[in-house]
PDB file of C-alpha atoms in Angstrom:
ATOM      1  CA  TYR A   1     -34.711 -20.748  26.638  1.00  0.00           C
ATOM      2  CA  TRP A   2     -37.402 -18.299  25.775  1.00  0.00           C
ATOM      3  CA  LEU A   3     -38.728 -17.723  22.218  1.00  0.00           C
ATOM      4  CA  ASP A   4     -41.210 -15.869  20.071  1.00  0.00           C
ATOM      5  CA  HIS A   5     -44.102 -16.783  17.854  1.00  0.00           C
ATOM      6  CA  SER A   6     -41.965 -18.023  14.891  1.00  0.00           C
ATOM      7  CA  GLY A   7     -39.477 -19.824  17.203  1.00  0.00           C
ATOM      8  CA  LYS A   8     -37.163 -17.597  17.365  1.00  0.00           C
ATOM      9  CA  PHE A   9     -34.955 -17.390  20.539  1.00  0.00           C
ATOM     10  CA  ILE A  10     -35.246 -14.201  22.947  1.00  0.00           C
ATOM     11  CA  ARG A  11     -33.457 -14.797  25.575  1.00  0.00           C
ATOM     12  CA  GLU A  12     -32.843 -17.348  28.954  1.00  0.00           C
ATOM     13  CA  SER A  13     -33.090 -17.651  32.472  1.00  0.00           C
ATOM     14  CA  ARG A  14     -30.527 -19.767  33.933  1.00  0.00           C
ATOM     15  CA  GLU A  15     -30.611 -20.494  38.132  1.00  0.00           C
ATOM     16  CA  ASP A  16     -29.121 -17.426  40.619  1.00  0.00           C
ATOM     17  CA  HIS A  17     -25.671 -17.705  41.067  1.00  0.00           C
ATOM     18  CA  GLU A  18     -25.801 -18.054  44.840  1.00  0.00           C
ATOM     19  CA  THR A  19     -27.279 -21.242  44.413  1.00  0.00           C
ATOM     20  CA  SER A  20     -25.182 -22.275  41.499  1.00  0.00           C
ATOM     21  CA  ARG A  21     -21.811 -21.865  43.018  1.00  0.00           C
ATOM     22  CA  ASP A  22     -21.417 -25.017  44.410  1.00  0.00           C
ATOM     23  CA  ASN A  23     -22.471 -27.174  41.641  1.00  0.00           C
ATOM     24  CA  TYR A  24     -18.429 -28.718  41.416  1.00  0.00           C
ATOM     25  CA  GLY A  25     -16.999 -31.278  42.216  1.00  0.00           C
ATOM     26  CA  THR A  26     -18.405 -34.680  42.639  1.00  0.00           C
ATOM     27  CA  HIS A  27     -21.861 -34.428  45.808  1.00  0.00           C
ATOM     28  CA  ASP A  28     -25.103 -36.256  45.844  1.00  0.00           C
ATOM     29  CA  TRP A  29     -28.452 -34.636  44.656  1.00  0.00           C
ATOM     30  CA  LYS A  30     -28.881 -31.514  45.112  1.00  0.00           C
ATOM     31  CA  LYS A  31     -32.700 -29.500  44.128  1.00  0.00           C
ATOM     32  CA  ILE A  32     -31.518 -27.153  41.021  1.00  0.00           C
ATOM     33  CA  ARG A  33     -35.077 -24.773  40.916  1.00  0.00           C
ATOM     34  CA  VAL A  34     -34.913 -21.967  37.933  1.00  0.00           C
ATOM     35  CA  ARG A  35     -37.842 -19.469  39.192  1.00  0.00           C
ATOM     36  CA  ALA A  36     -38.002 -16.521  36.240  1.00  0.00           C
ATOM     37  CA  ALA A  37     -40.766 -14.261  34.528  1.00  0.00           C
ATOM     38  CA  ALA A  38     -41.401 -15.293  30.436  1.00  0.00           C
ATOM     39  CA  PRO A  39     -40.552 -11.817  28.704  1.00  0.00           C
ATOM     40  CA  ASN A  40     -43.592  -9.892  26.968  1.00  0.00           C
ATOM     41  CA  ASN A  41     -42.828 -11.601  23.239  1.00  0.00           C
ATOM     42  CA  ALA A  42     -42.733 -14.666  24.224  1.00  0.00           C
ATOM     43  CA  ALA A  43     -44.991 -17.089  23.408  1.00  0.00           C
ATOM     44  CA  TYR A  44     -42.986 -20.837  24.213  1.00  0.00           C
ATOM     45  CA  ALA A  45     -40.634 -22.200  26.754  1.00  0.00           C
ATOM     46  CA  LYS A  46     -37.866 -24.909  25.795  1.00  0.00           C
ATOM     47  CA  VAL A  47     -36.643 -26.173  28.786  1.00  0.00           C
ATOM     48  CA  TYR A  48     -33.054 -27.096  28.101  1.00  0.00           C
ATOM     49  CA  LEU A  49     -30.061 -28.231  31.149  1.00  0.00           C
ATOM     50  CA  HIS A  50     -26.902 -28.350  30.898  1.00  0.00           C
ATOM     51  CA  HIS A  51     -23.814 -28.050  32.525  1.00  0.00           C
ATOM     52  CA  HIS A  52     -20.972 -25.986  31.281  1.00  0.00           C
ATOM     53  CA  PHE A  53     -17.118 -26.469  31.672  1.00  0.00           C
ATOM     54  CA  VAL A  54     -16.782 -28.960  33.441  1.00  0.00           C
ATOM     55  CA  HIS A  55     -15.898 -33.085  33.056  1.00  0.00           C
ATOM     56  CA  GLY A  56     -18.197 -35.939  33.948  1.00  0.00           C
ATOM     57  CA  THR A  57     -21.584 -36.856  34.337  1.00  0.00           C
ATOM     58  CA  VAL A  58     -24.292 -35.228  35.541  1.00  0.00           C
ATOM     59  CA  TRP A  59     -27.865 -36.364  35.638  1.00  0.00           C
ATOM     60  CA  TYR A  60     -31.566 -34.543  35.112  1.00  0.00           C
ATOM     61  CA  ASP A  61     -34.680 -36.370  37.315  1.00  0.00           C
ATOM     62  CA  ASP A  62     -37.970 -35.206  37.700  1.00  0.00           C
ATOM     63  CA  VAL A  63     -38.284 -31.703  35.423  1.00  0.00           C
ATOM     64  CA  GLU A  64     -40.898 -29.567  36.186  1.00  0.00           C
ATOM     65  CA  LEU A  65     -41.891 -26.453  33.716  1.00  0.00           C
ATOM     66  CA  ARG A  66     -44.779 -24.554  35.374  1.00  0.00           C
ATOM     67  CA  ALA A  67     -46.763 -21.685  34.758  1.00  0.00           C
ATOM     68  CA  THR A  68     -47.755 -19.685  37.787  1.00  0.00           C
ATOM     69  CA  ARG A  69     -49.535 -16.132  38.472  1.00  0.00           C
TER      70      ARG A  69
END
């Protein structure tokens, strides 16, 4: 999630459709990467991990948020 200086939600960045299409069902470990550019008025980034519309257990390990140029 991208937030402005007051903490108000601006927009979100998601994993692209091409890599998320096989996220259903039971499977082994899978690396998921989201690359996104911050909006001009973004002051904060909030990492929010969730898996919509699917039943079962999801584990997230080694989450990293990294600034790049």
